[in-house]
XYZ file of C-alpha atoms in Angstrom:
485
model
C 82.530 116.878 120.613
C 79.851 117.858 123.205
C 81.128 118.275 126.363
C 79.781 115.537 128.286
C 81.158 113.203 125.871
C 84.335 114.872 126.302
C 84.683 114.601 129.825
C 83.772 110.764 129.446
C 86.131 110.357 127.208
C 89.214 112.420 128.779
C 88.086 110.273 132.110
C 88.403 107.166 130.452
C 91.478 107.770 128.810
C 93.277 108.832 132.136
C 91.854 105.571 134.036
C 92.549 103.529 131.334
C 96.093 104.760 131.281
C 96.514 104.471 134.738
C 95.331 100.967 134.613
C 97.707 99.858 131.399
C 100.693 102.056 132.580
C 100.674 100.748 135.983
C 99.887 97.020 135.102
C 102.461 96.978 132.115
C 104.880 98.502 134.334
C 104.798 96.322 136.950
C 104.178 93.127 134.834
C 107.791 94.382 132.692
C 109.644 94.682 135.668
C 108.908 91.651 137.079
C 109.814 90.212 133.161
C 113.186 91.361 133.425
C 113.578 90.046 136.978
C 112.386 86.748 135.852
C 114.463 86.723 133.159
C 117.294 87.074 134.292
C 116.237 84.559 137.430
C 114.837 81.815 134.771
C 117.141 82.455 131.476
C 115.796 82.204 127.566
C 114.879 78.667 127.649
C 111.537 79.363 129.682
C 110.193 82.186 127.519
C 110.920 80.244 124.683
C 108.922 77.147 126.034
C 106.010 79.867 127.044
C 106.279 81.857 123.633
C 105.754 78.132 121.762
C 102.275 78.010 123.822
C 101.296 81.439 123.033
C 99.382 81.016 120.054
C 97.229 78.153 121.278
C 96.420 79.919 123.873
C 95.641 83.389 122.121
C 93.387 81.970 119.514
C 91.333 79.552 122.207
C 90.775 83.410 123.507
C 89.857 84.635 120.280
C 87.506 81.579 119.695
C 86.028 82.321 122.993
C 85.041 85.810 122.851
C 83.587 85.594 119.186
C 83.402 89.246 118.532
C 80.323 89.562 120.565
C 81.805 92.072 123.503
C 82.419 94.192 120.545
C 79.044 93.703 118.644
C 77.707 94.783 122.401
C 79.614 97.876 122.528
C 78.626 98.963 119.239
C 74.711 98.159 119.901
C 72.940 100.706 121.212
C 69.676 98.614 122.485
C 71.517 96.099 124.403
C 69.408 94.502 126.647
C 70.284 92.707 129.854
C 69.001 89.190 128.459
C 72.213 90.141 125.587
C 74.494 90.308 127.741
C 73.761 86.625 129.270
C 73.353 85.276 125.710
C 76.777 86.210 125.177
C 78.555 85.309 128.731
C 76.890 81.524 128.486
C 78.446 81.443 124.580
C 81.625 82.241 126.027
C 81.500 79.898 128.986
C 80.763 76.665 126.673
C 83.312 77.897 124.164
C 85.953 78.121 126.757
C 85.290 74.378 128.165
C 85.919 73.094 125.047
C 88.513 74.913 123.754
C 90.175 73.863 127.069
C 89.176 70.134 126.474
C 90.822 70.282 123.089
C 94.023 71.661 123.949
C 93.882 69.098 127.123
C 93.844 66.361 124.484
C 96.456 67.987 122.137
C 98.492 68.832 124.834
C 101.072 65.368 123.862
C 100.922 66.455 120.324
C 101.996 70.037 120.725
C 104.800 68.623 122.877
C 105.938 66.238 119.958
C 105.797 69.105 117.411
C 108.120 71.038 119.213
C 110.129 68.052 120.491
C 109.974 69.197 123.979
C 107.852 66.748 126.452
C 107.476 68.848 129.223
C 105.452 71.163 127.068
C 102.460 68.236 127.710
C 101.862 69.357 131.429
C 102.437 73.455 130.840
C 99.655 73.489 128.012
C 97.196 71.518 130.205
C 98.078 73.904 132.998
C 98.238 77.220 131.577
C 95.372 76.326 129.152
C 92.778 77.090 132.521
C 93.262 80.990 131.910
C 90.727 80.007 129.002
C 87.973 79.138 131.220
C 89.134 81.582 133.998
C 89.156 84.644 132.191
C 85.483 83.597 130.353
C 84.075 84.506 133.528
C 84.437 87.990 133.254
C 84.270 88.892 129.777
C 80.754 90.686 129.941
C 81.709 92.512 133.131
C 84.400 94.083 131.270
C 82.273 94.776 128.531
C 79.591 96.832 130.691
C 82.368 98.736 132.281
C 83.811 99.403 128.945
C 80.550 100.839 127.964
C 79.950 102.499 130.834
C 84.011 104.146 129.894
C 84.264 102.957 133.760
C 88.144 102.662 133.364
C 88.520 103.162 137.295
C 86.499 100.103 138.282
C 89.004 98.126 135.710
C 92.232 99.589 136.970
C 91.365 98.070 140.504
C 90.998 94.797 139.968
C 94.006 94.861 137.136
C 96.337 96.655 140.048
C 95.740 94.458 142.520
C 95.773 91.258 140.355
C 99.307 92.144 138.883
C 101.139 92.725 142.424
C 99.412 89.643 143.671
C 100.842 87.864 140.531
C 103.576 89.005 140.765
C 104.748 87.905 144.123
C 103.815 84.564 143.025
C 106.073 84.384 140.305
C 109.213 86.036 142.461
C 108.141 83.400 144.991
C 108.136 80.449 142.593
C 111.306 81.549 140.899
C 113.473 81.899 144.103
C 112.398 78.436 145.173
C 113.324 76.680 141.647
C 110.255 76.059 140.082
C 111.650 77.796 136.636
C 109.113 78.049 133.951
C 106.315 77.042 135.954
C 107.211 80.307 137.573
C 105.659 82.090 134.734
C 102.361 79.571 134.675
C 102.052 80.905 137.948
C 102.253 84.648 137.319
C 99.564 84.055 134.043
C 97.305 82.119 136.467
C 97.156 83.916 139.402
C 96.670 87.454 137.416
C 93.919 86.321 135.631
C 92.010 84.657 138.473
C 92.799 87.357 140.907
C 91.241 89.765 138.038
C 87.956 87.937 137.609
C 87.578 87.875 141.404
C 88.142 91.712 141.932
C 85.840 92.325 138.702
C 83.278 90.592 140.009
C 83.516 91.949 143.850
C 83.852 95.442 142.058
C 81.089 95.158 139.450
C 79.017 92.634 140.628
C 76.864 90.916 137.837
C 74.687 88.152 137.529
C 73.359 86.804 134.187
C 69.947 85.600 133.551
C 68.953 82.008 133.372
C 68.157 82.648 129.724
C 69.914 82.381 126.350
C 67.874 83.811 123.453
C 68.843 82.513 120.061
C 67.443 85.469 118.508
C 70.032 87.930 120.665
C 72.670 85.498 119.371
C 71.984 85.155 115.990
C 72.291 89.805 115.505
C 75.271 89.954 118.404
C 76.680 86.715 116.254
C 76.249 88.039 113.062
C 78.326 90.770 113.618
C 80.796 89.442 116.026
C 81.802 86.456 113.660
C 83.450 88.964 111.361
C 85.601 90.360 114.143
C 85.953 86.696 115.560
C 87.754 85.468 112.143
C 89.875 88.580 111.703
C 90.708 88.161 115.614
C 91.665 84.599 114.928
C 93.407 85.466 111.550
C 95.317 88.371 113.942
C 96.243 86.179 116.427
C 97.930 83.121 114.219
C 99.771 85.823 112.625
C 101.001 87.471 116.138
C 101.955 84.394 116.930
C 103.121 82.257 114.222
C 106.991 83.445 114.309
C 107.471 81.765 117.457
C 106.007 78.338 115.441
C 108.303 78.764 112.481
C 111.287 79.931 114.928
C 110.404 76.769 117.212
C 110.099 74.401 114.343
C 113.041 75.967 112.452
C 115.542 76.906 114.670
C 115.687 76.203 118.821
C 114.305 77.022 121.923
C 116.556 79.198 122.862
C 116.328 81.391 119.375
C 112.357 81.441 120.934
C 113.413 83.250 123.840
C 115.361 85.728 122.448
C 112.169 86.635 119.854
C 109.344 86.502 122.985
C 111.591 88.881 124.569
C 112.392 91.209 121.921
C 109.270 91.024 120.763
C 107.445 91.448 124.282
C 110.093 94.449 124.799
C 108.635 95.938 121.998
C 105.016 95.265 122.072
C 104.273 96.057 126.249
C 104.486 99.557 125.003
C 102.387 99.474 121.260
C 99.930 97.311 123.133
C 99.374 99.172 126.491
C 99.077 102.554 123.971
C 97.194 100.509 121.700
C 94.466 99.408 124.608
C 94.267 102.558 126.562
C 93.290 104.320 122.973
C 90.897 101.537 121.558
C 88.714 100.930 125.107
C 88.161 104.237 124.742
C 88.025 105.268 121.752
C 85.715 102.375 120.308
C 83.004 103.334 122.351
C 83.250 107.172 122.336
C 83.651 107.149 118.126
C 80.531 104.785 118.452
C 78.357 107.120 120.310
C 79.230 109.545 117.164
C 78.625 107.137 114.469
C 76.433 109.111 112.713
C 77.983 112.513 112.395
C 80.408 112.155 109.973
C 81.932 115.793 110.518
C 82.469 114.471 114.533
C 83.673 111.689 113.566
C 86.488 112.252 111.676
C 87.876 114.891 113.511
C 88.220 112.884 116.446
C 89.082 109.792 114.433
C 92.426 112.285 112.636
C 93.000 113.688 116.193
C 93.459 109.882 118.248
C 95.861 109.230 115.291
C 97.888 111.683 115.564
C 98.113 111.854 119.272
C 98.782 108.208 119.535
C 101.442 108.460 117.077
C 103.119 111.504 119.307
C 103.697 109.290 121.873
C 104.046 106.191 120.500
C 106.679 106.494 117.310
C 109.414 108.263 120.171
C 109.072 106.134 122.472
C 109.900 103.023 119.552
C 112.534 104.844 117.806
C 113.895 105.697 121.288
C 113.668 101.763 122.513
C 115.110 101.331 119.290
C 118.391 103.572 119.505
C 118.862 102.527 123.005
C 118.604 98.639 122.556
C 121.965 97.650 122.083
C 123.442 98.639 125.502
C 120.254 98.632 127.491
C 119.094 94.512 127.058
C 122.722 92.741 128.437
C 122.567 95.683 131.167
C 119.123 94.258 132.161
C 118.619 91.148 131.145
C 122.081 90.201 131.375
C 124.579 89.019 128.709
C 123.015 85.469 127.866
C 120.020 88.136 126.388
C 122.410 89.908 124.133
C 121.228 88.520 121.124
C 117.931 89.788 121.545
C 119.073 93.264 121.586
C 119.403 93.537 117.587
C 116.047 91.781 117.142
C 114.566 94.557 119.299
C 115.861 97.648 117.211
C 114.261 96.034 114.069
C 111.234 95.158 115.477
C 110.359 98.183 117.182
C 111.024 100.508 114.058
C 107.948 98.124 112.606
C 105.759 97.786 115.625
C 105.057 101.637 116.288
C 102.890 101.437 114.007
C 100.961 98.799 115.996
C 98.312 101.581 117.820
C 97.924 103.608 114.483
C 96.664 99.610 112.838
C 93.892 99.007 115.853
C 92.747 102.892 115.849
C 92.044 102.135 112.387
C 90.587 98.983 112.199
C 88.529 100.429 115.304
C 87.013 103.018 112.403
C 86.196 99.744 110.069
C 84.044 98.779 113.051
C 82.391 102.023 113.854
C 81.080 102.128 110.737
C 79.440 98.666 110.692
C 82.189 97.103 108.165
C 83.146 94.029 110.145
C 83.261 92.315 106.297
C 85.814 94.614 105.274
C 87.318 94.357 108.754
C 88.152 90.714 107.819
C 88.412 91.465 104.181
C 91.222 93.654 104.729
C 92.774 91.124 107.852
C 93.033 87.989 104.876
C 95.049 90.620 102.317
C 96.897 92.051 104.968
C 97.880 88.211 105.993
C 98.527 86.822 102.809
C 100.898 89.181 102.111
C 102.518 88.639 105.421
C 102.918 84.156 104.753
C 104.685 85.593 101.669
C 107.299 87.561 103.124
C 107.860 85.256 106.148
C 108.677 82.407 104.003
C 110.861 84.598 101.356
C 112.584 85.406 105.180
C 112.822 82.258 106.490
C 115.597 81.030 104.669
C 117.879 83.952 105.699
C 117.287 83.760 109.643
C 115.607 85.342 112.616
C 116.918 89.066 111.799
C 115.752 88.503 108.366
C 111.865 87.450 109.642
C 111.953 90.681 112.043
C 113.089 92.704 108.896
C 110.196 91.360 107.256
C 107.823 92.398 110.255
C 108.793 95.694 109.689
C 107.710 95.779 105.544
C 104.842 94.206 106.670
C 103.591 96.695 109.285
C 104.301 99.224 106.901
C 102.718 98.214 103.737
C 99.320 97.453 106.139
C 99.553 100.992 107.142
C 98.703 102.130 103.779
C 96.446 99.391 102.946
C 94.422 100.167 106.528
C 94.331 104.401 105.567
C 93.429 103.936 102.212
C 90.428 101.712 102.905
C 88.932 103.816 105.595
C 89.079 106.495 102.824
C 87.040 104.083 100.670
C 84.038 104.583 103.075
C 84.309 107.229 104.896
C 84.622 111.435 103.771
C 88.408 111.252 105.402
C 91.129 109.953 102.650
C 93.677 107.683 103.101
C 96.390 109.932 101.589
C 95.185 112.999 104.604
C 95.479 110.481 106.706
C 99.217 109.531 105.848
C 100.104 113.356 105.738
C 98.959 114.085 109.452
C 100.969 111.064 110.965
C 104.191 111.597 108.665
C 105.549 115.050 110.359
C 105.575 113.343 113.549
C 107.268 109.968 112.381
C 109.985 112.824 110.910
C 110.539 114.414 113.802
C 110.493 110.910 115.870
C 113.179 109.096 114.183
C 115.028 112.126 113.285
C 115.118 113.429 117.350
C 116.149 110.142 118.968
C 118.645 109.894 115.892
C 120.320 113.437 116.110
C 120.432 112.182 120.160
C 122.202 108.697 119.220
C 124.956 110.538 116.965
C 125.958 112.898 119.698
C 126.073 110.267 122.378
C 127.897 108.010 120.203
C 130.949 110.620 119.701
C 131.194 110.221 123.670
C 133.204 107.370 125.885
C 130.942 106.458 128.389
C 129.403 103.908 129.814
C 126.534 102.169 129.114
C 123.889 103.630 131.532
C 125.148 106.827 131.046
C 124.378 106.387 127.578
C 121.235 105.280 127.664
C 120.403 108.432 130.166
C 121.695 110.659 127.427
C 119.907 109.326 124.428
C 117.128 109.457 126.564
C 117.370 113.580 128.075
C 118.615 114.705 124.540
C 115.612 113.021 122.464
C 113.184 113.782 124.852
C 114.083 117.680 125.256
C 114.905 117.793 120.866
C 110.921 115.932 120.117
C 109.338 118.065 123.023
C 110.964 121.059 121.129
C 110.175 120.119 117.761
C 106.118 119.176 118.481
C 105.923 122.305 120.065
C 106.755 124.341 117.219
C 106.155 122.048 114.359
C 103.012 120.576 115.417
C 101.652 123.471 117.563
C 97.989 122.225 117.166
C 98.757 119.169 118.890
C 100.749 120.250 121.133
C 98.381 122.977 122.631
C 95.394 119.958 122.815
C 97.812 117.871 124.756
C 98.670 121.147 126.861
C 94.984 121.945 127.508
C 93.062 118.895 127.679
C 95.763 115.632 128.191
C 98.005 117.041 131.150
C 97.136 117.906 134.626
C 95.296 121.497 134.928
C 98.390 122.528 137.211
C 100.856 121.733 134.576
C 98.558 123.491 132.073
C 98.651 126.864 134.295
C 102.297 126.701 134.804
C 102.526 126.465 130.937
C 100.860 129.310 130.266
């Protein structure tokens, strides 16, 4: 990796994981808060809107910031092509779900769903309006300029929603907070970045940005009915309440696989792009963001996992206790979560958007299977099957990318299985000895958390040493680095 490249890159990566560290953060502190201000009832009504909202996104987007990434003789007239296309796609995706907004209330047999969709549905049309100034920034591996405007948008949010919640407004508190970040956002962005697009739309632009964006668009929109779907089935199956407890677990679980998972991929996609065509390059930094992913990702799941039990009633309060179970399963599944979009990002990079969604339709198929073989045996038992699921598309994601590129699926599985060893073996050695102990709770947790933090630091160090020197010399501070040495 040259080395301007590699300062790009190592720049990104520390903006972008300022940005997603210090947005998630915030935005899971102010979760718990709210939930124990609001209760289950109004994540559940929110997680029943989710994946209307989500796929209107998808719809919206089409694939075409990522077809703009990956072309290297993007043109200004391109980019407006592709923000007017997600303008009109976003007013009517909004008009539709305005008009289905009774219906989607009937399904779930909840009527005040009727005025939330129409309400929370404007994030559609709100967040269309910046979509290509993320793009250029993204491009650009301008990570700073992003981590701004996300910054301020979240603490602006997220006195809304405190505010909203103290005076009794309930769930609309958390229409609020989804509103407010997202317009605040698109403000900053555009004060930050400012961009204009052409009075032009060139069918000819569309048609090659299109062509490879509608690939991504239907394994986005495959992705995101999937993501979402659990809190249909739960919704139609079971209650409102059995909802909440899933959104939560689930959002426990993914704020960390999804902030990982977007500080790798904005920067990743575009530096593995710029390498496309040096296949020696390229898979050496494709194997390396795998494994260093998985270093910090599969602890910190098997940890959340371990600690689940006493740490959800201690901060979400009792009512939440039955989400604590649902967490452990689901977050022994969901580390994986980073290692599936690094992947998929590699599918891309190589032009393979038809195997992108090739792969998506398998992968999703199998996963209608085992939800309804679960259904019949309860929530635990649809979490369980989450888990099988992420698991089995693991090897069905490596072994692909072996297909078509010189890097196999099997060396692939080799260089992440160490680390998920000495993950789930670490935070488990650390849950044995604290459970031999009478404490309480917190103290608990603390322990888990000191003893599997000092055993995995120990056992990278002189298990993995290759990775652990790279993280030594090029991911941590140069001071840190010194006193290391």
């Amino acid at each position: 990796m040259d080395s301007n490249l590699k300062q790009k890159t190592t720049s990104g990566l520390k903006w972008s994981a300022i940005e997603r560290l210090a947005t998630q953060a915030i935005q899971l502190v102010v979760m718990l808060v709210l939930a124990r201000m609001l209760g289950p009832q109004a994540f559940g009504l929110i997680g029943m809107l989710a994946i209307f909202i989500a796929v209107s996104q998808v719809f919206v987007d089409s694939g075409l910031s990522s077809a703009l990434i990956r072309k290297l003789d993007r043109t200004e007239l391109d980019y407006s092509t592709a923000f007017y296309f997600n303008i009109a796609i976003a007013l009517v995706c909004y008009l539709i779900l305005y008009i289905s907004a009774p219906y989607i209330a009937d399904f779930y047999k909840q009527p005040e769903l009727t005025s939330l969709t129409r309400v929370l549905a404007l994030v559609i049309i709100i967040n269309a309006l910046a979509i290509i100034q993320r793009t250029k920034l993204s491009i650009n591996m301008d990570f700073k300029t992003q981590a701004k405007a996300s910054l301020a948008a979240v603490c602006i949010s997220s006195i809304v929603a405190f505010t909203m919640a103290y005076y009794g407004f309930g769930v609309w508190s958390l229409v609020g907070q989804t509103i407010t970040y997202t317009l605040c956002n698109v403000i900053f962005l555009n004060i930050l970045h400012k961009w204009l697009p052409k009075l032009s739309f060139n069918f000819d632009s569309f048609k090659q940005l299109f062509g490879f964006g509608s690939k991504l668009m239907l394994s986005g929109l495959i992705d995101s009915i999937y993501q979402n779907i659990y809190q249909i089935v739960i919704g139609k199956k079971f209650n409102v309440l059995d909802v909440g407890y899933f959104t939560q677990a689930n959002q426990l679980v993914r704020t960390p696989a999804i902030t990982m998972t977007s500080i790798i991929q904005r920067v990743t996609y575009p530096m593995l792009s710029s390498i496309q065509n040096d296949e020696q390059r390229l898979n050496y930094a494709y194997l390396l963001t795998l494994r260093l992913s998985a270093a910090v990702i599969f602890p910190l799941l098997f940890g959340l996992a371990v600690v689940a039990d006493p740490l959800i009633p201690e901060l979400l309060g009792y009512e939440w206790k039955s989400a604590s179970l649902l967490t452990s399963i689901l977050a022994t599944g969901l580390l994986l979560y980073p290692i599936h979009a690094i992947n998929l990002n590699y599918l891309q990079v190589k032009g393979r958007s038809d195997l992108f969604l090739k792969l998506e339709i398998i992968k999703k198929v199998i996963t209608t299977i085992i939800l309804f073989i679960t259904i019949p045996y309860g929530i635990n038992a649809i979490c369980i099957g989450i888990v099988i699921q992420s698991y089995l598309a693991l090897v069905i994601n490596t072994y692909y990318n072996g297909k078509i590129g010189s890097l196999s699926g099997s060396s692939q599985l080799r260089a992440l299985l160490p680390i998920w060893l000495i993950a789930i073996t670490t935070c488990s050695i650390a849950w044995l000895i604290t459970s031999l102990i009478s404490v309480s709770p917190w103290i608990s947790i603390i322990l888990i958390i000191i003893m599997a933090t000092l055993f995995y630091i120990l056992s990278i160090r002189f298990l993995q040493k290759d990775l652990y020197n790279h993280i030594m010399l090029n991911i941590l501070p140069k001071k840190l680095t010194k006193n290391h040495e």
